Short mmCIF file of C-alpha atoms and ligand atoms in Angstrom, two decimals:
data_model
loop_
_atom_site.label_atom_id
_atom_site.label_comp_id
_atom_site.label_asym_id
_atom_site.label_seq_id
_atom_site.Cartn_x
_atom_site.Cartn_y
_atom_site.Cartn_z
CA MET A 1 30.26 2.41 -48.70
CA LEU A 2 27.15 1.52 -46.78
CA PHE A 3 28.10 -2.13 -46.82
CA ALA A 4 31.52 -1.35 -45.35
CA PHE A 5 29.91 0.81 -42.69
CA LEU A 6 27.57 -1.99 -41.66
CA ILE A 7 30.38 -4.49 -41.39
CA ILE A 8 32.51 -2.15 -39.29
CA SER A 9 29.63 -1.19 -37.02
CA THR A 10 28.67 -4.78 -36.46
CA ALA A 11 32.20 -5.78 -35.69
CA SER A 12 32.76 -2.86 -33.37
CA GLY A 13 29.53 -2.68 -31.44
CA GLY A 14 26.78 -4.78 -32.86
CA TRP A 15 24.60 -1.99 -34.17
CA LEU A 16 22.39 -4.50 -35.92
CA TYR A 17 22.40 -6.98 -33.13
CA PRO A 18 19.24 -6.96 -30.96
CA GLU A 19 19.77 -6.01 -27.32
CA GLN A 20 17.77 -4.87 -24.26
CA ILE A 21 15.23 -7.64 -24.88
CA HIS A 22 12.30 -7.55 -22.50
CA LEU A 23 8.97 -9.36 -22.38
CA SER A 24 5.60 -8.14 -21.20
CA TRP A 25 2.09 -9.50 -21.01
CA THR A 26 -0.55 -7.75 -23.07
CA GLU A 27 -4.22 -6.92 -22.60
CA ASN A 28 -5.08 -10.25 -24.27
CA GLU A 29 -4.87 -13.78 -23.00
CA GLY A 30 -2.32 -16.13 -24.59
CA GLU A 31 0.02 -13.36 -25.77
CA MET A 32 3.57 -12.33 -24.97
CA ARG A 33 5.14 -9.14 -26.27
CA ALA A 34 8.87 -8.78 -26.89
CA THR A 35 10.54 -5.37 -27.10
CA TRP A 36 14.18 -4.80 -28.08
CA VAL A 37 16.64 -2.26 -29.42
CA THR A 38 19.01 -1.93 -32.37
CA TYR A 39 21.05 1.12 -33.36
CA LEU A 40 20.36 0.83 -37.07
CA PRO A 41 16.93 0.83 -38.74
CA VAL A 42 16.55 -2.86 -39.48
CA SER A 43 13.37 -4.88 -39.69
CA SER A 44 11.64 -6.43 -36.66
CA VAL A 45 11.08 -10.18 -36.61
CA ILE A 46 10.38 -12.68 -33.85
CA SER A 47 10.65 -16.42 -34.33
CA PHE A 48 9.18 -18.66 -31.67
CA ARG A 49 8.00 -22.19 -31.09
CA SER A 50 6.71 -24.29 -28.25
CA MET A 51 9.54 -26.40 -26.90
CA LEU A 52 7.93 -28.28 -24.06
CA CYS A 53 4.25 -28.93 -23.51
CA LEU A 54 2.60 -31.42 -21.24
CA ASP A 55 0.90 -33.13 -24.19
CA ILE A 56 3.39 -32.40 -27.03
CA PRO A 57 6.91 -33.35 -25.99
CA ASN A 58 8.71 -32.18 -29.15
CA PRO A 59 9.27 -28.65 -30.42
CA THR A 60 6.79 -27.46 -33.03
CA GLU A 61 7.66 -25.56 -36.22
CA TRP A 62 9.06 -22.05 -35.91
CA ILE A 63 6.47 -19.33 -36.20
CA TYR A 64 7.60 -15.95 -37.56
CA VAL A 65 6.03 -12.70 -36.40
CA GLN A 66 6.57 -9.41 -38.20
CA GLY A 67 6.83 -6.66 -35.57
CA SER A 68 7.26 -2.92 -35.95
CA SER A 69 9.81 -0.35 -34.87
CA LYS A 70 10.11 3.31 -34.06
CA LYS A 71 13.03 5.69 -34.09
CA PHE A 72 13.80 6.96 -30.61
CA GLN A 73 16.01 9.95 -29.91
CA ALA A 74 17.40 8.82 -26.55
CA GLY A 75 19.66 11.87 -26.11
CA ASP A 76 20.88 15.08 -27.71
CA LYS A 77 23.33 13.65 -30.20
CA ILE A 78 22.77 11.93 -33.50
CA SER A 79 24.64 8.96 -32.02
CA ASN A 80 21.88 8.66 -29.40
CA ILE A 81 19.31 7.55 -31.93
CA GLU A 82 18.05 4.03 -31.39
CA TYR A 83 15.34 1.86 -32.87
CA ILE A 84 12.88 0.27 -30.51
CA HIS A 85 11.28 -2.84 -31.96
CA THR A 86 8.27 -4.71 -30.70
CA GLY A 87 6.09 -7.63 -31.68
CA VAL A 88 3.57 -9.96 -30.10
CA MET A 89 3.61 -13.76 -30.00
CA THR A 90 0.06 -15.07 -29.96
CA GLY A 91 -1.80 -18.33 -29.54
CA LEU A 92 0.21 -19.33 -26.47
CA ARG A 93 -0.94 -22.20 -24.29
CA SER A 94 -0.42 -22.16 -20.56
CA GLU A 95 0.80 -25.75 -20.46
CA CYS A 96 3.75 -25.00 -22.77
CA LYS A 97 7.15 -23.40 -22.55
CA TYR A 98 8.28 -21.40 -25.58
CA GLU A 99 11.65 -20.51 -27.00
CA TYR A 100 12.16 -17.46 -29.15
CA SER A 101 14.66 -15.21 -30.77
CA VAL A 102 14.34 -11.63 -32.01
CA GLY A 103 16.17 -10.05 -34.90
CA ASP A 104 15.98 -8.62 -38.39
CA GLY A 105 15.88 -11.92 -40.26
CA LEU A 106 19.68 -11.97 -40.60
CA PHE A 107 21.11 -11.19 -37.18
CA TRP A 108 19.27 -13.01 -34.41
CA SER A 109 19.50 -12.82 -30.66
CA ASP A 110 20.31 -15.89 -28.61
CA LEU A 111 17.31 -18.07 -27.77
CA ASN A 112 15.35 -17.20 -24.66
CA VAL A 113 12.57 -19.13 -22.97
CA PHE A 114 9.27 -18.13 -21.43
CA SER A 115 6.20 -19.78 -20.00
CA GLY A 116 2.97 -19.79 -21.99
CA ARG A 117 0.95 -19.04 -18.89
CA THR A 118 -0.31 -15.47 -19.26
CA PRO A 119 -3.02 -13.35 -17.67
CA ASP A 120 -6.37 -15.09 -17.82
CA TYR A 121 -9.29 -13.08 -19.14
CA GLN A 122 -11.63 -15.73 -20.46
CA ALA A 123 -13.10 -19.16 -19.68
CA PRO A 124 -11.93 -21.80 -19.03
CA TRP A 125 -10.57 -20.00 -15.97
CA ASP A 126 -7.07 -20.64 -14.81
CA THR A 127 -7.14 -20.02 -11.08
CA ARG A 128 -4.06 -22.02 -10.16
CA GLY A 129 -1.67 -20.49 -7.65
CA PHE A 130 1.52 -18.72 -8.67
CA GLU A 131 4.63 -16.94 -7.52
CA ILE A 132 5.67 -13.46 -8.55
CA ILE A 133 8.69 -11.28 -7.72
CA VAL A 134 7.91 -7.79 -6.49
CA LEU A 135 10.67 -5.17 -6.36
CA GLY A 136 11.20 -1.44 -6.61
CA ASP A 137 13.91 1.19 -6.93
CA TRP A 138 16.46 -0.81 -8.87
CA GLY A 139 19.41 0.79 -10.65
CA THR A 140 22.59 -0.05 -12.51
CA GLY A 141 25.01 0.67 -9.66
CA PRO A 142 26.71 -1.58 -7.11
CA ASN A 143 23.78 -1.41 -4.67
CA GLY A 144 21.61 -3.27 -7.15
CA GLN A 145 24.08 -5.97 -8.06
CA TYR A 146 23.25 -8.30 -5.14
CA THR A 147 19.61 -8.40 -6.09
CA ARG A 148 20.51 -8.93 -9.72
CA HIS A 149 22.88 -11.76 -8.98
CA ILE A 150 20.29 -13.68 -6.98
CA ILE A 151 17.34 -13.16 -9.30
CA ASN A 152 19.55 -14.17 -12.25
CA GLN A 153 20.20 -17.46 -10.49
CA GLU A 154 16.54 -18.01 -9.68
CA ALA A 155 15.60 -17.12 -13.24
CA LYS A 156 17.65 -20.07 -14.49
CA PHE A 157 15.63 -22.47 -12.35
CA ARG A 158 12.32 -20.92 -13.44
CA ASP A 159 11.39 -20.42 -9.83
CA PHE A 160 8.78 -17.70 -10.41
CA ASP A 161 6.18 -16.55 -12.94
CA ALA A 162 6.89 -12.86 -13.55
CA VAL A 163 8.48 -9.72 -12.13
CA LEU A 164 6.54 -6.63 -11.09
CA HIS A 165 8.77 -3.55 -10.85
CA VAL A 166 7.12 -0.91 -8.71
CA GLY A 167 8.80 2.14 -10.27
CA ASP A 168 12.23 3.82 -10.29
CA MET A 169 14.55 2.02 -12.64
CA ALA A 170 18.09 2.56 -13.95
CA TYR A 171 18.60 5.96 -12.21
CA ASP A 172 17.63 7.26 -14.64
CA LEU A 173 16.48 5.84 -17.97
CA ASP A 174 17.33 9.15 -19.67
CA ASP A 175 20.65 9.88 -17.88
CA ASN A 176 23.80 10.35 -19.93
CA ASN A 177 21.75 10.71 -23.11
CA GLY A 178 19.83 7.51 -22.46
CA LYS A 179 22.95 5.38 -22.03
CA VAL A 180 22.05 4.60 -18.41
CA GLY A 181 18.66 3.28 -19.53
CA ASP A 182 20.32 1.21 -22.26
CA GLN A 183 22.80 -0.19 -19.76
CA TRP A 184 20.14 -1.10 -17.23
CA LEU A 185 17.98 -2.83 -19.82
CA ARG A 186 21.03 -4.88 -20.87
CA ILE A 187 21.75 -5.76 -17.25
CA VAL A 188 18.24 -7.06 -16.51
CA GLN A 189 17.93 -8.91 -19.82
CA PRO A 190 18.69 -12.38 -18.36
CA ILE A 191 15.51 -11.87 -16.33
CA SER A 192 13.37 -9.68 -18.56
CA ALA A 193 13.95 -11.73 -21.73
CA ASN A 194 12.70 -14.88 -19.99
CA TYR A 195 9.77 -13.60 -17.90
CA ALA A 196 7.09 -11.00 -18.28
CA TYR A 197 8.68 -7.90 -16.75
CA MET A 198 5.80 -5.61 -15.79
CA THR A 199 6.54 -2.01 -14.87
CA LEU A 200 4.92 1.15 -13.60
CA PRO A 201 6.48 4.62 -13.44
CA GLY A 202 8.24 6.16 -10.43
CA ASN A 203 9.47 9.71 -9.91
CA HIS A 204 12.84 8.84 -11.47
CA GLU A 205 11.06 8.27 -14.77
CA LYS A 206 9.56 11.76 -14.87
CA ASP A 207 12.14 13.65 -16.97
CA ASP A 208 10.80 14.88 -20.32
CA ASN A 209 7.29 13.94 -19.26
CA PHE A 210 8.12 10.26 -18.71
CA THR A 211 9.24 9.98 -22.34
CA HIS A 212 11.84 7.28 -21.78
CA TYR A 213 9.41 5.21 -19.72
CA LYS A 214 6.68 5.53 -22.35
CA GLN A 215 8.96 4.71 -25.26
CA ARG A 216 10.94 1.85 -23.78
CA PHE A 217 8.16 -0.16 -22.13
CA ASN A 218 5.05 -1.62 -23.72
CA MET A 219 2.46 -2.49 -21.11
CA PRO A 220 -1.15 -3.65 -21.56
CA LEU A 221 -3.44 -1.14 -23.24
CA ASN A 222 -6.74 0.14 -21.94
CA ASP A 223 -9.12 2.89 -23.01
CA ALA A 224 -7.77 5.36 -20.47
CA ASN A 225 -3.98 4.91 -20.58
CA GLN A 226 -3.54 5.86 -24.26
CA GLY A 227 -0.72 3.36 -24.67
CA THR A 228 1.44 4.98 -21.99
CA GLY A 229 1.90 1.98 -19.69
CA TYR A 230 1.28 4.27 -16.71
CA PHE A 231 -1.61 2.23 -15.32
CA TYR A 232 -3.29 -1.03 -16.25
CA SER A 233 -4.59 -4.19 -14.66
CA PHE A 234 -4.61 -7.91 -15.33
CA ASP A 235 -6.05 -11.11 -13.89
CA TYR A 236 -3.60 -13.85 -13.00
CA GLY A 237 -4.57 -17.01 -11.15
CA PRO A 238 -6.89 -16.18 -8.24
CA ALA A 239 -5.81 -12.50 -8.22
CA HIS A 240 -6.61 -9.24 -9.90
CA PHE A 241 -3.52 -6.98 -10.15
CA VAL A 242 -3.70 -3.23 -10.57
CA MET A 243 -0.53 -1.40 -11.61
CA PHE A 244 -1.22 2.21 -10.70
CA ASP A 245 0.58 5.52 -11.17
CA THR A 246 0.91 7.68 -8.06
CA GLU A 247 3.23 10.11 -9.87
CA VAL A 248 0.29 11.91 -11.50
CA PHE A 249 -0.70 13.12 -8.03
CA PHE A 250 2.60 14.99 -7.77
CA TYR A 251 3.40 16.10 -11.29
CA TYR A 252 0.18 16.30 -13.27
CA SER A 253 -2.97 18.35 -13.42
CA ASN A 254 -6.24 17.66 -11.72
CA ASP A 255 -7.65 16.44 -15.08
CA THR A 256 -5.01 13.78 -15.51
CA GLN A 257 -5.49 12.63 -11.93
CA GLN A 258 -9.22 12.42 -12.40
CA THR A 259 -8.90 10.36 -15.61
CA GLN A 260 -6.84 7.79 -13.78
CA LEU A 261 -9.07 7.82 -10.70
CA ASN A 262 -12.14 7.21 -12.84
CA TRP A 263 -10.37 4.32 -14.51
CA LEU A 264 -9.31 2.92 -11.12
CA ILE A 265 -12.79 3.08 -9.63
CA GLN A 266 -14.30 1.35 -12.66
CA ASP A 267 -11.57 -1.26 -12.69
CA LEU A 268 -12.00 -2.05 -8.99
CA GLN A 269 -15.78 -2.25 -9.31
CA LYS A 270 -15.40 -4.70 -12.14
CA ALA A 271 -12.87 -6.71 -10.13
CA ASN A 272 -15.32 -6.84 -7.24
CA GLN A 273 -18.10 -8.19 -9.47
CA ASN A 274 -15.70 -10.97 -10.33
CA ARG A 275 -14.40 -11.54 -6.86
CA ASP A 276 -15.85 -14.99 -6.25
CA LEU A 277 -13.59 -16.20 -9.04
CA ARG A 278 -10.62 -13.97 -8.12
CA PRO A 279 -10.80 -13.13 -4.44
CA TRP A 280 -7.39 -11.44 -4.22
CA LEU A 281 -7.08 -7.79 -5.10
CA ILE A 282 -3.48 -6.58 -5.22
CA LEU A 283 -2.62 -2.97 -5.98
CA LEU A 284 0.88 -1.68 -6.68
CA SER A 285 2.26 1.81 -7.12
CA HIS A 286 5.43 3.76 -6.49
CA HIS A 287 4.59 6.25 -3.73
CA PRO A 288 3.62 4.99 -0.27
CA LEU A 289 0.41 5.73 1.59
CA TYR A 290 1.93 4.64 4.89
CA CYS A 291 5.54 4.41 6.00
CA SER A 292 7.32 5.23 9.24
CA VAL A 293 8.81 8.71 9.41
CA ASN A 294 12.42 9.10 10.40
CA TRP A 295 12.31 12.36 12.37
CA GLU A 296 15.70 11.74 13.99
CA ILE A 297 17.65 13.02 11.02
CA PRO A 298 15.86 16.25 10.14
CA LEU A 299 16.79 16.56 6.46
CA LEU A 300 15.90 13.02 5.40
CA GLN A 301 13.81 12.65 2.30
CA SER A 302 11.61 10.15 4.12
CA ASN A 303 10.20 12.95 6.28
CA LYS A 304 8.59 14.30 3.15
CA ASP A 305 7.87 10.92 1.59
CA CYS A 306 6.31 9.46 4.73
CA GLY A 307 5.11 12.65 6.37
CA VAL A 308 3.70 15.07 3.79
CA ASP A 309 3.27 13.04 0.63
CA THR A 310 1.66 10.05 2.31
CA ILE A 311 -1.02 12.30 3.80
CA LYS A 312 -1.81 13.69 0.36
CA LEU A 313 -2.12 10.19 -1.11
CA GLN A 314 -4.20 8.96 1.83
CA ASN A 315 -6.64 11.78 1.05
CA ASP A 316 -6.70 10.96 -2.65
CA LEU A 317 -6.72 7.17 -2.52
CA GLU A 318 -7.29 5.52 0.83
CA GLU A 319 -11.07 5.60 0.74
CA ILE A 320 -11.05 3.98 -2.71
CA PHE A 321 -8.70 1.22 -1.56
CA TYR A 322 -10.68 0.60 1.61
CA SER A 323 -14.18 0.64 0.17
CA ASN A 324 -13.12 -1.70 -2.64
CA ALA A 325 -11.48 -4.08 -0.18
CA VAL A 326 -7.98 -4.02 -1.64
CA ASP A 327 -6.04 -6.80 0.09
CA ILE A 328 -2.47 -5.55 -0.25
CA TYR A 329 -0.93 -2.32 -1.47
CA PHE A 330 2.71 -2.70 -2.55
CA GLN A 331 4.56 0.59 -2.46
CA ALA A 332 8.19 1.55 -3.05
CA HIS A 333 10.11 4.86 -3.34
CA VAL A 334 11.34 4.78 0.25
CA HIS A 335 14.58 2.82 0.16
CA ASN A 336 13.91 0.19 2.72
CA TYR A 337 11.54 -2.66 3.50
CA GLU A 338 8.64 -2.13 5.88
CA ARG A 339 5.76 -4.54 6.36
CA GLU A 340 2.72 -3.04 7.94
CA SER A 341 -0.50 -4.39 9.34
CA ALA A 342 -3.97 -3.71 7.96
CA ILE A 343 -4.45 0.05 8.27
CA TYR A 344 -7.32 2.49 7.97
CA HIS A 345 -7.10 6.18 8.83
CA ASN A 346 -3.60 5.76 10.20
CA LYS A 347 -4.61 3.11 12.72
CA THR A 348 -4.10 -0.63 12.83
CA VAL A 349 -7.31 -2.45 12.02
CA PRO A 350 -7.39 -5.74 13.96
CA SER A 351 -8.04 -8.87 11.93
CA GLU A 352 -9.98 -11.83 13.29
CA TYR A 353 -6.55 -13.02 14.37
CA ASP A 354 -3.17 -11.25 14.11
CA GLY A 355 0.18 -12.84 14.84
CA PRO A 356 3.69 -11.50 14.13
CA HIS A 357 3.64 -13.29 10.75
CA ILE A 358 -0.02 -13.92 10.06
CA HIS A 359 -3.28 -12.07 9.53
CA ILE A 360 -6.42 -14.21 9.46
CA GLY A 361 -9.45 -12.38 8.12
CA PRO A 362 -7.98 -8.87 7.71
CA LYS A 363 -10.49 -6.02 7.45
CA ALA A 364 -8.48 -3.30 5.69
CA PRO A 365 -5.61 -3.06 3.18
CA ILE A 366 -2.19 -4.30 4.31
CA TYR A 367 0.70 -2.03 3.24
CA ILE A 368 4.15 -3.26 2.24
CA THR A 369 7.03 -0.92 1.31
CA ASN A 370 9.48 -2.63 -0.98
CA GLY A 371 11.81 0.06 -2.39
CA ASN A 372 15.09 -1.63 -1.74
CA ALA A 373 16.21 -3.66 -4.74
CA GLY A 374 19.26 -1.39 -4.87
CA ASN A 375 18.95 2.21 -5.87
CA ARG A 376 21.66 4.67 -6.86
CA ASP A 377 21.86 6.66 -3.65
CA GLY A 378 22.27 4.05 -0.94
CA HIS A 379 20.08 4.25 2.10
CA ASN A 380 18.97 7.83 1.87
CA ASP A 381 15.80 6.65 3.60
CA PRO A 382 17.05 4.42 6.41
CA THR A 383 14.31 2.76 8.39
CA SER A 384 12.92 4.82 11.21
CA PRO A 385 14.34 4.15 14.68
CA THR A 386 10.82 4.84 15.96
CA PRO A 387 8.48 2.87 13.69
CA GLN A 388 4.76 3.65 13.85
CA GLU A 389 2.40 1.39 15.77
CA TRP A 390 1.27 -0.42 12.60
CA ALA A 391 4.82 -1.33 11.48
CA GLN A 392 5.38 -5.09 11.81
CA TYR A 393 8.87 -5.60 10.43
CA TRP A 394 11.48 -3.35 8.83
CA SER A 395 14.96 -3.70 7.34
CA ASN A 396 17.51 -1.76 5.30
CA ASP A 397 18.82 -4.82 3.48
CA TYR A 398 18.83 -4.65 -0.27
CA GLY A 399 16.55 -7.27 -1.71
CA TYR A 400 13.13 -8.04 -3.08
CA GLY A 401 9.87 -9.75 -2.29
CA ARG A 402 8.19 -12.90 -3.42
CA LEU A 403 4.42 -13.12 -3.53
CA LYS A 404 2.89 -16.58 -3.57
CA ILE A 405 -0.84 -16.95 -3.89
CA PHE A 406 -1.73 -20.58 -3.33
CA ASN A 407 -5.49 -20.47 -3.76
CA ASP A 408 -8.63 -18.49 -2.85
CA THR A 409 -7.77 -18.30 0.83
CA HIS A 410 -3.99 -18.48 1.29
CA LEU A 411 -1.47 -15.80 0.37
CA TYR A 412 2.18 -15.83 1.44
CA TYR A 413 4.72 -13.06 1.04
CA GLU A 414 8.39 -13.18 1.92
CA GLN A 415 11.16 -10.62 1.81
CA TYR A 416 14.54 -11.77 0.66
CA SER A 417 17.77 -10.08 1.76
CA ALA A 418 20.24 -10.14 -1.12
CA PRO A 419 23.38 -9.66 1.02
CA LEU A 420 22.26 -12.30 3.54
CA VAL A 421 21.04 -14.59 0.74
CA ASP A 422 18.12 -15.49 2.95
CA THR A 423 14.51 -14.74 3.80
CA ILE A 424 14.33 -12.09 6.51
CA ASP A 425 10.58 -11.71 6.88
CA TYR A 426 7.36 -13.38 5.83
CA VAL A 427 3.64 -13.06 6.33
CA TRP A 428 0.60 -15.24 5.72
CA VAL A 429 -2.67 -13.57 4.82
CA ILE A 430 -5.65 -15.88 5.11
CA LYS A 431 -9.16 -15.05 3.98
CA THR A 432 -12.03 -16.35 6.07
CA ALA A 433 -14.95 -14.63 4.41
CA LYS A 434 -15.85 -12.16 1.72
CA ARG A 435 -14.93 -8.57 2.53
CA TYR A 436 -16.49 -7.05 -0.57
CA ASN A 437 -19.86 -6.44 -2.15
C1 NAG B 501 3.53 16.84 -20.39
O1 NAG B 501 2.30 16.13 -20.29
C2 NAG B 501 1.22 16.92 -19.86
C3 NAG B 501 0.01 16.02 -19.64
O2 NAG B 501 -0.17 15.14 -20.70
C4 NAG B 501 0.96 18.01 -20.91
O3 NAG B 501 -0.11 18.82 -20.45
C5 NAG B 501 2.22 18.84 -21.07
O4 NAG B 501 2.05 19.76 -22.12
C6 NAG B 501 3.43 17.96 -21.40
N1 NAG B 501 4.62 18.75 -21.38
C7 NAG B 501 5.56 18.63 -22.30
C8 NAG B 501 6.76 19.48 -22.13
O5 NAG B 501 5.46 17.83 -23.22
C1 NAG B 502 -10.53 17.89 -9.66
O1 NAG B 502 -11.33 19.04 -9.53
C2 NAG B 502 -12.73 18.78 -9.33
C3 NAG B 502 -13.46 20.11 -9.34
O2 NAG B 502 -12.83 21.03 -8.48
C4 NAG B 502 -12.92 18.02 -8.03
O3 NAG B 502 -14.28 17.71 -7.85
C5 NAG B 502 -12.11 16.73 -8.07
O4 NAG B 502 -12.19 16.07 -6.84
C6 NAG B 502 -10.64 17.04 -8.40
N1 NAG B 502 -9.93 15.78 -8.57
C7 NAG B 502 -8.78 15.52 -7.97
C8 NAG B 502 -8.20 14.19 -8.26
O5 NAG B 502 -8.23 16.29 -7.20
C1 NAG B 503 -0.34 8.42 12.49
O1 NAG B 503 -0.17 7.68 13.68
C2 NAG B 503 1.14 7.79 14.27
C3 NAG B 503 1.16 6.89 15.46
O2 NAG B 503 1.07 5.59 15.02
C4 NAG B 503 1.42 9.25 14.62
O3 NAG B 503 2.75 9.35 15.08
C5 NAG B 503 1.26 10.12 13.37
O4 NAG B 503 1.38 11.47 13.72
C6 NAG B 503 -0.11 9.89 12.77
N1 NAG B 503 -0.23 10.61 11.53
C7 NAG B 503 -1.31 11.30 11.21
C8 NAG B 503 -1.27 12.00 9.91
O5 NAG B 503 -2.29 11.35 11.91
C1 NAG B 504 -4.76 -23.36 0.12
O1 NAG B 504 -3.36 -23.37 0.21
C2 NAG B 504 -2.88 -23.61 1.52
C3 NAG B 504 -1.36 -23.47 1.49
O2 NAG B 504 -0.79 -24.34 0.59
C4 NAG B 504 -3.33 -24.99 2.00
O3 NAG B 504 -2.87 -25.21 3.32
C5 NAG B 504 -4.84 -25.04 1.93
O4 NAG B 504 -5.29 -26.33 2.26
C6 NAG B 504 -5.32 -24.69 0.54
N1 NAG B 504 -6.78 -24.62 0.53
C7 NAG B 504 -7.51 -25.23 -0.38
C8 NAG B 504 -8.98 -25.04 -0.28
O5 NAG B 504 -7.00 -25.86 -1.27
FE1 FE2 B 505 11.10 7.06 -6.08
#
């Protein structure tokens, strides 16, 4: 009976076959975590090997990792039960590429490939430059397909190191009894199975207390986040990245906010002690601190997002960002692209030199809104026809950003328009001196 059931299920929908494969970096150097889903309770195995190293040209032996799994009730019905598997590949070397497959020992996924370069937490320090994709507000619908098509192509050429998703995914992970989340994770798999795909929560993840976000993603652990993946940080090349959760300021109690703020302050202080080695401090979170208000259409969501909510977050966070000399804050949520100058207390802070596409020696955080990978609702937050004085460039085009940090002094960011298949904006940020303690 059971045997027949398995055969039929496999033939009809691949209930044993691993899907929704996504990678993430962990809190340890030289590790890559894989997470995937099956619809039957099978065992969790990863096999991996180095396939291309600078010093070892031939593949090594396969290494098998026993992972673990949990039962996840993704919706109301018994048919919505899924099994989320995870396991960690260790001992990775940054000069190697790895190939791997996930499965139950019998049914394996196709092979995927990732780079052994991971966050760098210990000597010898790896402060080489890198290139990372930054995007936000990305769903399953037609608006997101342009972005997906282009990043899929770039993924094949291994043109970047990782993806940072600044909240709001799938629209929503839990919709239609979790089927929307399943579908989105299948759609992004060509990217997420081959690169670390690092996430933080947005407001669209909030249903059932962010349950789907917590269960489906495995982000680096720290003492404060209790395994939730809401907030964490990592060092990569010459940068310290902080993935932060602004949603707690809207949906959670003062206690929860304070826990995260305490963690943030400690994390930034530690980053500043280490800033000679890693001069760049990049913070990312879903809700904006600054964006131009669109007062012309009275009922627009952006009047709240950029008018009321930004003021709340400025009160809660701006002083911390400023006093710790955060270089760039990437924000999303508003469905457009807006690059802003260095700002403090709602005013442009002049750098040593400012041009239309360059800031040399900035003296306050630069803000970039990037919530336009392609959300469900279209442009419900069109760019303001009357941008604020600190707005440098703005666009409604669906797309994403690319952050390149070359070295201790040179950072380059460009915004890519998916429909135009071209770069529409860029900025250089150049450090001239220390701006921290
Ligand atoms: C949601 O999470 C908060 C904070 O952890 C907790 O106080 C609350 O009881 C949770 N609510 C539900 C419905 O689980
Ligand atoms: C939480 O409440 C305490 C006491 O009223 C206050 O000092 C603190 O600033 C509050 N924290 C936040 C994040 O609002
Ligand atoms: C911020 O400055 C802009 C002008 O750039 C102004 O329109 C807006 O009202 C200011 N907001 C606050 C909260 O002061
Ligand atoms: C840093 O990178 C920039 C851009 O590639 C380059 O022009 C500059 O010379 C580099 N600086 C150092 C110290 O390598
Ligand atoms: Fe949002």
